[in-house]
Amino acid sequence: MRFAVLGSGSGGNAAVVEAGGTRILVDAGLSARQITRRLGLMGIAPESIDAILLTHEHGDHIRGLRVLLKSVAAPIYATPATSHVVRDQLGVASWKIFESGAGFSVGGLAIESFAVPHDAVEPVGFVFRTEQRAIGLVSDSGHVTARVTEALRGVDSLFVEANYDDALLEADTKRPWSTKQRISSRHGHLSNAQAAELVAELAKDGLRHVVLGHLSRDCNNPEVALAAIRGKVEEVACACQDEPCGWHDGPSAPCEIRFGRDELFG
Ligand SMILES: [Zn+2]
Ligand SMILES: [Zn+2]
């Protein structure tokens, strides 16, 4: 099992998990054109996607979905409330509904869902599990609940939101106070410090490989975010907004593939 982040940030989020021939797209918040292009860079034909999982209904997680469905025939897996609000925005789509907190499987790959606190109707995170590995994915979470920590306990790899640095958010002059309040609220986004605390806790139970995502362009940067996590696990990398990183095969395979802008936007 391995995963790759196609892009992450407020400009759009999408990731892909691959295991034993099963390919799962998590969120479709980039444009369909960019998702298709970036899947291609990862060696994946869009029509080979077996399932699309939605974490929640915010635009930066579903923006490309409607157009993507023209070339991807995969069913959409979502919680009841999320599917309800997204349904109207799509044309014909095949839905697979799971209850928040429930497990299900796609092509033999076991997937667990868990509730996260975020200002969306029924947001969730996921754990993907095979006999050898477990990969956790948590983003758009205002804080780390006990349920989130327990759901992720035992994963060896984790994609986790590191949205903002407390000091950079405080110092930001572009955002009004109300927006800053929303970001840092208990139903907003995870800070570097909150991500670091979660990583340190999970490292006690085998977490070794971390990929940070959903970094704010103004209130965070990769150096600051990586510095907050470094030393807590064997390896930490940062996902980007504008390009996919390479496959994350496991703790010993760093993210090193870099694509030129022409390949992405040409
Ligand atoms: Zn969100
Ligand atoms: Zn988001």
PDB file of C-alpha atoms and ligand atoms in Angstrom:
ATOM      1  CA  MET A   1       0.000   0.000   0.000  1.00  0.00           C
ATOM      2  CA  ARG A   2       1.216   3.472  -0.800  1.00  0.00           C
ATOM      3  CA  PHE A   3      -0.206   6.965  -1.082  1.00  0.00           C
ATOM      4  CA  ALA A   4       0.459  10.212  -2.865  1.00  0.00           C
ATOM      5  CA  VAL A   5      -0.871  13.701  -2.282  1.00  0.00           C
ATOM      6  CA  LEU A   6      -1.859  15.230  -5.627  1.00  0.00           C
ATOM      7  CA  GLY A   7      -2.099  18.675  -4.097  1.00  0.00           C
ATOM      8  CA  SER A   8      -3.007  20.164  -0.746  1.00  0.00           C
ATOM      9  CA  GLY A   9      -3.952  23.592   0.562  1.00  0.00           C
ATOM     10  CA  SER A  10      -6.879  25.988   0.551  1.00  0.00           C
ATOM     11  CA  GLY A  11      -6.601  26.021  -3.259  1.00  0.00           C
ATOM     12  CA  GLY A  12      -7.666  22.388  -3.419  1.00  0.00           C
ATOM     13  CA  ASN A  13      -7.024  18.952  -1.962  1.00  0.00           C
ATOM     14  CA  ALA A  14      -6.776  15.473  -3.454  1.00  0.00           C
ATOM     15  CA  ALA A  15      -4.802  12.348  -2.586  1.00  0.00           C
ATOM     16  CA  VAL A  16      -4.602   8.831  -3.905  1.00  0.00           C
ATOM     17  CA  VAL A  17      -4.144   5.546  -2.039  1.00  0.00           C
ATOM     18  CA  GLU A  18      -3.126   2.399  -3.908  1.00  0.00           C
ATOM     19  CA  ALA A  19      -3.088  -1.152  -2.563  1.00  0.00           C
ATOM     20  CA  GLY A  20      -3.035  -4.461  -4.386  1.00  0.00           C
ATOM     21  CA  GLY A  21      -4.474  -3.035  -7.578  1.00  0.00           C
ATOM     22  CA  THR A  22      -7.137  -0.961  -5.804  1.00  0.00           C
ATOM     23  CA  ARG A  23      -6.935   2.780  -6.352  1.00  0.00           C
ATOM     24  CA  ILE A  24      -8.782   5.270  -4.255  1.00  0.00           C
ATOM     25  CA  LEU A  25      -9.042   9.009  -4.721  1.00  0.00           C
ATOM     26  CA  VAL A  26      -9.590  10.926  -1.497  1.00  0.00           C
ATOM     27  CA  ASP A  27     -11.311  14.256  -2.199  1.00  0.00           C
ATOM     28  CA  ALA A  28     -11.428  16.027  -5.543  1.00  0.00           C
ATOM     29  CA  GLY A  29     -10.789  19.643  -4.631  1.00  0.00           C
ATOM     30  CA  LEU A  30      -8.431  20.481  -7.489  1.00  0.00           C
ATOM     31  CA  SER A  31      -9.863  21.097 -10.952  1.00  0.00           C
ATOM     32  CA  ALA A  32     -10.719  17.919 -12.858  1.00  0.00           C
ATOM     33  CA  ARG A  33      -8.037  18.892 -15.364  1.00  0.00           C
ATOM     34  CA  GLN A  34      -5.389  19.109 -12.649  1.00  0.00           C
ATOM     35  CA  ILE A  35      -6.510  15.895 -10.961  1.00  0.00           C
ATOM     36  CA  THR A  36      -6.339  14.038 -14.284  1.00  0.00           C
ATOM     37  CA  ARG A  37      -2.957  15.544 -15.115  1.00  0.00           C
ATOM     38  CA  ARG A  38      -1.468  14.786 -11.715  1.00  0.00           C
ATOM     39  CA  LEU A  39      -2.857  11.250 -11.664  1.00  0.00           C
ATOM     40  CA  GLY A  40      -1.102  10.816 -15.010  1.00  0.00           C
ATOM     41  CA  LEU A  41       2.180  12.016 -13.499  1.00  0.00           C
ATOM     42  CA  MET A  42       1.745   9.347 -10.820  1.00  0.00           C
ATOM     43  CA  GLY A  43       1.178   6.724 -13.514  1.00  0.00           C
ATOM     44  CA  ILE A  44      -2.542   6.369 -12.884  1.00  0.00           C
ATOM     45  CA  ALA A  45      -5.208   6.417 -15.576  1.00  0.00           C
ATOM     46  CA  PRO A  46      -8.298   8.237 -14.228  1.00  0.00           C
ATOM     47  CA  GLU A  47     -10.574   5.457 -15.434  1.00  0.00           C
ATOM     48  CA  SER A  48      -8.676   2.993 -13.221  1.00  0.00           C
ATOM     49  CA  ILE A  49      -9.864   4.740 -10.034  1.00  0.00           C
ATOM     50  CA  ASP A  50     -12.097   2.356  -8.057  1.00  0.00           C
ATOM     51  CA  ALA A  51     -13.609   4.765  -5.558  1.00  0.00           C
ATOM     52  CA  ILE A  52     -13.755   8.429  -4.634  1.00  0.00           C
ATOM     53  CA  LEU A  53     -13.901   9.130  -0.895  1.00  0.00           C
ATOM     54  CA  LEU A  54     -15.075  12.486   0.420  1.00  0.00           C
ATOM     55  CA  THR A  55     -13.927  13.888   3.748  1.00  0.00           C
ATOM     56  CA  HIS A  56     -16.432  16.787   3.669  1.00  0.00           C
ATOM     57  CA  GLU A  57     -18.282  19.137   1.358  1.00  0.00           C
ATOM     58  CA  HIS A  58     -16.084  22.264   1.347  1.00  0.00           C
ATOM     59  CA  GLY A  59     -15.147  23.526  -2.107  1.00  0.00           C
ATOM     60  CA  ASP A  60     -11.438  22.918  -1.638  1.00  0.00           C
ATOM     61  CA  HIS A  61     -12.297  19.194  -1.313  1.00  0.00           C
ATOM     62  CA  ILE A  62     -14.956  18.704  -4.008  1.00  0.00           C
ATOM     63  CA  ARG A  63     -14.434  21.485  -6.574  1.00  0.00           C
ATOM     64  CA  GLY A  64     -13.346  19.193  -9.426  1.00  0.00           C
ATOM     65  CA  LEU A  65     -15.774  16.384  -8.700  1.00  0.00           C
ATOM     66  CA  ARG A  66     -18.605  17.226 -11.112  1.00  0.00           C
ATOM     67  CA  VAL A  67     -16.339  17.449 -14.157  1.00  0.00           C
ATOM     68  CA  LEU A  68     -14.138  14.558 -13.023  1.00  0.00           C
ATOM     69  CA  LEU A  69     -17.150  12.236 -13.026  1.00  0.00           C
ATOM     70  CA  LYS A  70     -17.325  12.613 -16.798  1.00  0.00           C
ATOM     71  CA  SER A  71     -14.145  10.554 -17.105  1.00  0.00           C
ATOM     72  CA  VAL A  72     -14.156   8.613 -13.820  1.00  0.00           C
ATOM     73  CA  ALA A  73     -17.033   6.182 -13.351  1.00  0.00           C
ATOM     74  CA  ALA A  74     -16.121   5.292  -9.759  1.00  0.00           C
ATOM     75  CA  PRO A  75     -18.716   5.441  -6.991  1.00  0.00           C
ATOM     76  CA  ILE A  76     -18.514   8.233  -4.418  1.00  0.00           C
ATOM     77  CA  TYR A  77     -18.227   7.187  -0.775  1.00  0.00           C
ATOM     78  CA  ALA A  78     -19.503   9.749   1.726  1.00  0.00           C
ATOM     79  CA  THR A  79     -21.373  10.128   4.998  1.00  0.00           C
ATOM     80  CA  PRO A  80     -25.166  10.647   4.768  1.00  0.00           C
ATOM     81  CA  ALA A  81     -25.119  14.397   5.440  1.00  0.00           C
ATOM     82  CA  THR A  82     -22.110  15.051   3.182  1.00  0.00           C
ATOM     83  CA  SER A  83     -23.693  13.155   0.306  1.00  0.00           C
ATOM     84  CA  HIS A  84     -26.917  15.083   0.860  1.00  0.00           C
ATOM     85  CA  VAL A  85     -25.300  18.491   0.376  1.00  0.00           C
ATOM     86  CA  VAL A  86     -22.976  17.427  -2.453  1.00  0.00           C
ATOM     87  CA  ARG A  87     -25.607  15.449  -4.387  1.00  0.00           C
ATOM     88  CA  ASP A  88     -27.353  18.527  -5.762  1.00  0.00           C
ATOM     89  CA  GLN A  89     -24.130  19.903  -7.215  1.00  0.00           C
ATOM     90  CA  LEU A  90     -23.489  16.805  -9.321  1.00  0.00           C
ATOM     91  CA  GLY A  91     -25.202  15.224 -12.262  1.00  0.00           C
ATOM     92  CA  VAL A  92     -25.718  11.492 -12.287  1.00  0.00           C
ATOM     93  CA  ALA A  93     -23.417   9.835  -9.767  1.00  0.00           C
ATOM     94  CA  SER A  94     -23.221   6.515  -8.009  1.00  0.00           C
ATOM     95  CA  TRP A  95     -23.199   6.912  -4.213  1.00  0.00           C
ATOM     96  CA  LYS A  96     -22.046   4.555  -1.477  1.00  0.00           C
ATOM     97  CA  ILE A  97     -23.081   5.885   1.904  1.00  0.00           C
ATOM     98  CA  PHE A  98     -21.237   4.996   5.111  1.00  0.00           C
ATOM     99  CA  GLU A  99     -22.025   6.148   8.634  1.00  0.00           C
ATOM    100  CA  SER A 100     -19.405   8.355  10.270  1.00  0.00           C
ATOM    101  CA  GLY A 101     -17.262   6.071  12.417  1.00  0.00           C
ATOM    102  CA  ALA A 102     -18.078   2.988  10.355  1.00  0.00           C
ATOM    103  CA  GLY A 103     -15.697   0.816   8.361  1.00  0.00           C
ATOM    104  CA  PHE A 104     -16.149  -0.415   4.815  1.00  0.00           C
ATOM    105  CA  SER A 105     -13.987  -1.921   2.113  1.00  0.00           C
ATOM    106  CA  VAL A 106     -13.130  -1.174  -1.490  1.00  0.00           C
ATOM    107  CA  GLY A 107     -11.647  -3.967  -3.564  1.00  0.00           C
ATOM    108  CA  GLY A 108     -10.463  -5.785  -0.468  1.00  0.00           C
ATOM    109  CA  LEU A 109      -8.856  -2.709   1.089  1.00  0.00           C
ATOM    110  CA  ALA A 110     -10.220  -2.094   4.588  1.00  0.00           C
ATOM    111  CA  ILE A 111     -11.107   1.506   5.327  1.00  0.00           C
ATOM    112  CA  GLU A 112     -12.187   2.983   8.658  1.00  0.00           C
ATOM    113  CA  SER A 113     -13.806   6.380   9.025  1.00  0.00           C
ATOM    114  CA  PHE A 114     -13.842   8.620  12.075  1.00  0.00           C
ATOM    115  CA  ALA A 115     -15.518  11.937  12.886  1.00  0.00           C
ATOM    116  CA  VAL A 116     -13.433  15.110  12.985  1.00  0.00           C
ATOM    117  CA  PRO A 117     -14.474  18.470  14.466  1.00  0.00           C
ATOM    118  CA  HIS A 118     -14.772  20.939  11.561  1.00  0.00           C
ATOM    119  CA  ASP A 119     -17.375  23.458  10.386  1.00  0.00           C
ATOM    120  CA  ALA A 120     -18.871  21.099   7.794  1.00  0.00           C
ATOM    121  CA  VAL A 121     -22.017  18.947   7.970  1.00  0.00           C
ATOM    122  CA  GLU A 122     -20.442  15.549   8.765  1.00  0.00           C
ATOM    123  CA  PRO A 123     -16.662  15.630   8.222  1.00  0.00           C
ATOM    124  CA  VAL A 124     -14.508  12.526   8.585  1.00  0.00           C
ATOM    125  CA  GLY A 125     -10.936  11.275   8.417  1.00  0.00           C
ATOM    126  CA  PHE A 126      -9.845   7.824   7.236  1.00  0.00           C
ATOM    127  CA  VAL A 127      -7.537   4.929   8.090  1.00  0.00           C
ATOM    128  CA  PHE A 128      -6.520   2.531   5.289  1.00  0.00           C
ATOM    129  CA  ARG A 129      -5.401  -0.842   6.495  1.00  0.00           C
ATOM    130  CA  THR A 130      -3.710  -3.900   5.014  1.00  0.00           C
ATOM    131  CA  GLU A 131      -2.072  -6.769   6.903  1.00  0.00           C
ATOM    132  CA  GLN A 132       1.286  -5.027   6.628  1.00  0.00           C
ATOM    133  CA  ARG A 133       0.489  -1.349   6.953  1.00  0.00           C
ATOM    134  CA  ALA A 134      -1.936   1.299   8.110  1.00  0.00           C
ATOM    135  CA  ILE A 135      -2.116   4.794   6.686  1.00  0.00           C
ATOM    136  CA  GLY A 136      -4.075   7.546   8.437  1.00  0.00           C
ATOM    137  CA  LEU A 137      -5.471  10.698   6.873  1.00  0.00           C
ATOM    138  CA  VAL A 138      -6.763  13.598   8.929  1.00  0.00           C
ATOM    139  CA  SER A 139      -7.351  17.092   7.618  1.00  0.00           C
ATOM    140  CA  ASP A 140      -9.684  20.008   8.267  1.00  0.00           C
ATOM    141  CA  SER A 141      -9.972  19.321  11.968  1.00  0.00           C
ATOM    142  CA  GLY A 142     -10.342  22.156  14.468  1.00  0.00           C
ATOM    143  CA  HIS A 143      -8.674  20.227  17.216  1.00  0.00           C
ATOM    144  CA  VAL A 144      -7.635  16.670  18.002  1.00  0.00           C
ATOM    145  CA  THR A 145     -10.343  14.807  19.868  1.00  0.00           C
ATOM    146  CA  ALA A 146      -9.746  11.622  21.864  1.00  0.00           C
ATOM    147  CA  ARG A 147     -11.716   9.820  19.171  1.00  0.00           C
ATOM    148  CA  VAL A 148      -9.374  11.083  16.441  1.00  0.00           C
ATOM    149  CA  THR A 149      -6.295   9.969  18.381  1.00  0.00           C
ATOM    150  CA  GLU A 150      -7.737   6.531  19.096  1.00  0.00           C
ATOM    151  CA  ALA A 151      -8.845   6.029  15.489  1.00  0.00           C
ATOM    152  CA  LEU A 152      -5.304   6.794  14.295  1.00  0.00           C
ATOM    153  CA  ARG A 153      -3.450   4.815  16.941  1.00  0.00           C
ATOM    154  CA  GLY A 154      -1.224   2.177  15.335  1.00  0.00           C
ATOM    155  CA  VAL A 155      -0.859   3.782  11.889  1.00  0.00           C
ATOM    156  CA  ASP A 156       2.693   3.718  10.507  1.00  0.00           C
ATOM    157  CA  SER A 157       2.100   6.613   8.124  1.00  0.00           C
ATOM    158  CA  LEU A 158       0.000   9.724   8.526  1.00  0.00           C
ATOM    159  CA  PHE A 159      -1.168  12.554   6.324  1.00  0.00           C
ATOM    160  CA  VAL A 160      -2.030  15.331   8.754  1.00  0.00           C
ATOM    161  CA  GLU A 161      -3.129  18.904   8.361  1.00  0.00           C
ATOM    162  CA  ALA A 162      -0.668  21.530   9.582  1.00  0.00           C
ATOM    163  CA  ASN A 163      -2.660  24.593   8.571  1.00  0.00           C
ATOM    164  CA  TYR A 164      -1.116  27.462  10.443  1.00  0.00           C
ATOM    165  CA  ASP A 165       1.635  28.582  12.763  1.00  0.00           C
ATOM    166  CA  ASP A 166       0.172  30.351  15.794  1.00  0.00           C
ATOM    167  CA  ALA A 167       2.544  33.326  15.591  1.00  0.00           C
ATOM    168  CA  LEU A 168       2.176  33.746  11.814  1.00  0.00           C
ATOM    169  CA  LEU A 169      -1.623  33.642  12.088  1.00  0.00           C
ATOM    170  CA  GLU A 170      -1.520  36.197  14.871  1.00  0.00           C
ATOM    171  CA  ALA A 171       0.749  38.482  12.824  1.00  0.00           C
ATOM    172  CA  ASP A 172      -1.205  38.122   9.573  1.00  0.00           C
ATOM    173  CA  THR A 173      -2.660  41.443   8.407  1.00  0.00           C
ATOM    174  CA  LYS A 174      -4.709  40.153   5.447  1.00  0.00           C
ATOM    175  CA  ARG A 175      -7.281  38.270   7.471  1.00  0.00           C
ATOM    176  CA  PRO A 176      -9.931  39.991   9.575  1.00  0.00           C
ATOM    177  CA  TRP A 177     -10.186  38.972  13.198  1.00  0.00           C
ATOM    178  CA  SER A 178     -13.345  36.918  12.506  1.00  0.00           C
ATOM    179  CA  THR A 179     -11.538  34.794   9.919  1.00  0.00           C
ATOM    180  CA  LYS A 180      -8.617  34.190  12.264  1.00  0.00           C
ATOM    181  CA  GLN A 181     -11.106  33.154  14.920  1.00  0.00           C
ATOM    182  CA  ARG A 182     -12.714  30.671  12.524  1.00  0.00           C
ATOM    183  CA  ILE A 183      -9.371  29.138  11.519  1.00  0.00           C
ATOM    184  CA  SER A 184      -8.132  28.678  15.066  1.00  0.00           C
ATOM    185  CA  SER A 185     -11.527  27.683  16.533  1.00  0.00           C
ATOM    186  CA  ARG A 186     -12.302  24.185  17.736  1.00  0.00           C
ATOM    187  CA  HIS A 187     -14.063  23.579  14.408  1.00  0.00           C
ATOM    188  CA  GLY A 188     -11.479  25.242  12.162  1.00  0.00           C
ATOM    189  CA  HIS A 189      -8.069  23.878  11.249  1.00  0.00           C
ATOM    190  CA  LEU A 190      -5.112  22.184  12.951  1.00  0.00           C
ATOM    191  CA  SER A 191      -2.091  24.308  13.802  1.00  0.00           C
ATOM    192  CA  ASN A 192       1.484  23.074  13.513  1.00  0.00           C
ATOM    193  CA  ALA A 193       1.561  22.702  17.297  1.00  0.00           C
ATOM    194  CA  GLN A 194      -1.635  20.637  17.337  1.00  0.00           C
ATOM    195  CA  ALA A 195      -0.325  18.417  14.529  1.00  0.00           C
ATOM    196  CA  ALA A 196       2.971  18.025  16.422  1.00  0.00           C
ATOM    197  CA  GLU A 197       1.172  16.950  19.574  1.00  0.00           C
ATOM    198  CA  LEU A 198      -0.842  14.340  17.661  1.00  0.00           C
ATOM    199  CA  VAL A 199       2.278  13.051  15.904  1.00  0.00           C
ATOM    200  CA  ALA A 200       4.179  12.741  19.195  1.00  0.00           C
ATOM    201  CA  GLU A 201       1.301  10.769  20.706  1.00  0.00           C
ATOM    202  CA  LEU A 202       0.987   8.410  17.712  1.00  0.00           C
ATOM    203  CA  ALA A 203       4.756   7.906  17.537  1.00  0.00           C
ATOM    204  CA  LYS A 204       4.457   5.979  20.801  1.00  0.00           C
ATOM    205  CA  ASP A 205       2.457   3.367  18.874  1.00  0.00           C
ATOM    206  CA  GLY A 206       4.455   2.982  15.703  1.00  0.00           C
ATOM    207  CA  LEU A 207       3.951   6.123  13.642  1.00  0.00           C
ATOM    208  CA  ARG A 208       7.141   6.647  11.619  1.00  0.00           C
ATOM    209  CA  HIS A 209       6.276   8.595   8.506  1.00  0.00           C
ATOM    210  CA  VAL A 210       4.373  11.885   8.365  1.00  0.00           C
ATOM    211  CA  VAL A 211       3.246  14.050   5.465  1.00  0.00           C
ATOM    212  CA  LEU A 212       2.005  17.518   6.361  1.00  0.00           C
ATOM    213  CA  GLY A 213      -0.703  19.171   4.295  1.00  0.00           C
ATOM    214  CA  HIS A 214      -3.269  21.963   3.957  1.00  0.00           C
ATOM    215  CA  LEU A 215      -0.600  24.562   4.803  1.00  0.00           C
ATOM    216  CA  SER A 216      -1.851  28.135   4.712  1.00  0.00           C
ATOM    217  CA  ARG A 217       0.137  30.223   2.224  1.00  0.00           C
ATOM    218  CA  ASP A 218       0.183  33.288   4.469  1.00  0.00           C
ATOM    219  CA  CYS A 219       0.087  31.836   7.958  1.00  0.00           C
ATOM    220  CA  ASN A 220       2.514  28.963   7.534  1.00  0.00           C
ATOM    221  CA  ASN A 221       5.401  27.751   5.408  1.00  0.00           C
ATOM    222  CA  PRO A 222       7.067  24.369   4.936  1.00  0.00           C
ATOM    223  CA  GLU A 223      10.182  25.266   6.965  1.00  0.00           C
ATOM    224  CA  VAL A 224       8.196  26.306  10.010  1.00  0.00           C
ATOM    225  CA  ALA A 225       5.767  23.380   9.736  1.00  0.00           C
ATOM    226  CA  LEU A 226       8.522  20.794   9.239  1.00  0.00           C
ATOM    227  CA  ALA A 227      10.500  22.232  12.147  1.00  0.00           C
ATOM    228  CA  ALA A 228       7.488  21.702  14.421  1.00  0.00           C
ATOM    229  CA  ILE A 229       7.348  17.983  13.597  1.00  0.00           C
ATOM    230  CA  ARG A 230      10.985  17.065  12.936  1.00  0.00           C
ATOM    231  CA  GLY A 231      12.517  14.782  15.521  1.00  0.00           C
ATOM    232  CA  LYS A 232       9.162  13.354  16.570  1.00  0.00           C
ATOM    233  CA  VAL A 233       9.153  10.693  13.831  1.00  0.00           C
ATOM    234  CA  GLU A 234      11.724   9.117  11.515  1.00  0.00           C
ATOM    235  CA  GLU A 235      10.573  11.069   8.536  1.00  0.00           C
ATOM    236  CA  VAL A 236       8.425  14.067   7.767  1.00  0.00           C
ATOM    237  CA  ALA A 237       7.634  15.683   4.431  1.00  0.00           C
ATOM    238  CA  CYS A 238       5.398  18.495   3.255  1.00  0.00           C
ATOM    239  CA  ALA A 239       2.738  18.216   0.571  1.00  0.00           C
ATOM    240  CA  CYS A 240       2.442  21.119  -1.858  1.00  0.00           C
ATOM    241  CA  GLN A 241      -0.452  22.945  -3.428  1.00  0.00           C
ATOM    242  CA  ASP A 242       0.926  23.201  -6.936  1.00  0.00           C
ATOM    243  CA  GLU A 243       2.416  19.796  -7.574  1.00  0.00           C
ATOM    244  CA  PRO A 244       2.079  16.221  -6.414  1.00  0.00           C
ATOM    245  CA  CYS A 245       4.847  14.740  -4.315  1.00  0.00           C
ATOM    246  CA  GLY A 246       6.022  11.260  -5.182  1.00  0.00           C
ATOM    247  CA  TRP A 247       4.583   8.056  -3.806  1.00  0.00           C
ATOM    248  CA  HIS A 248       4.975   7.550  -0.099  1.00  0.00           C
ATOM    249  CA  ASP A 249       5.815   3.877   0.048  1.00  0.00           C
ATOM    250  CA  GLY A 250       6.689   3.818   3.679  1.00  0.00           C
ATOM    251  CA  PRO A 251       9.029   5.186   6.268  1.00  0.00           C
ATOM    252  CA  SER A 252      12.158   4.661   4.202  1.00  0.00           C
ATOM    253  CA  ALA A 253      10.929   6.217   0.970  1.00  0.00           C
ATOM    254  CA  PRO A 254      11.130   9.993   1.120  1.00  0.00           C
ATOM    255  CA  CYS A 255       9.089  12.273  -1.089  1.00  0.00           C
ATOM    256  CA  GLU A 256      11.564  13.245  -3.751  1.00  0.00           C
ATOM    257  CA  ILE A 257       9.849  13.446  -7.110  1.00  0.00           C
ATOM    258  CA  ARG A 258       9.439  17.009  -8.302  1.00  0.00           C
ATOM    259  CA  PHE A 259       7.618  18.048 -11.438  1.00  0.00           C
ATOM    260  CA  GLY A 260       8.254  21.175 -13.462  1.00  0.00           C
ATOM    261  CA  ARG A 261       5.559  23.806 -13.842  1.00  0.00           C
ATOM    262  CA  ASP A 262       5.295  23.048 -17.564  1.00  0.00           C
ATOM    263  CA  GLU A 263       4.346  19.462 -16.860  1.00  0.00           C
ATOM    264  CA  LEU A 264       1.646  20.648 -14.487  1.00  0.00           C
ATOM    265  CA  PHE A 265       0.207  23.695 -16.163  1.00  0.00           C
ATOM    266  CA  GLY A 266       1.282  23.326 -19.758  1.00  0.00           C
TER     267      GLY A 266
HETATM  268 ZN    ZN B   1     -12.941  22.258   5.223  1.00  0.00          ZN
HETATM  269 ZN    ZN B   2      -9.960  22.166   3.357  1.00  0.00          ZN
END
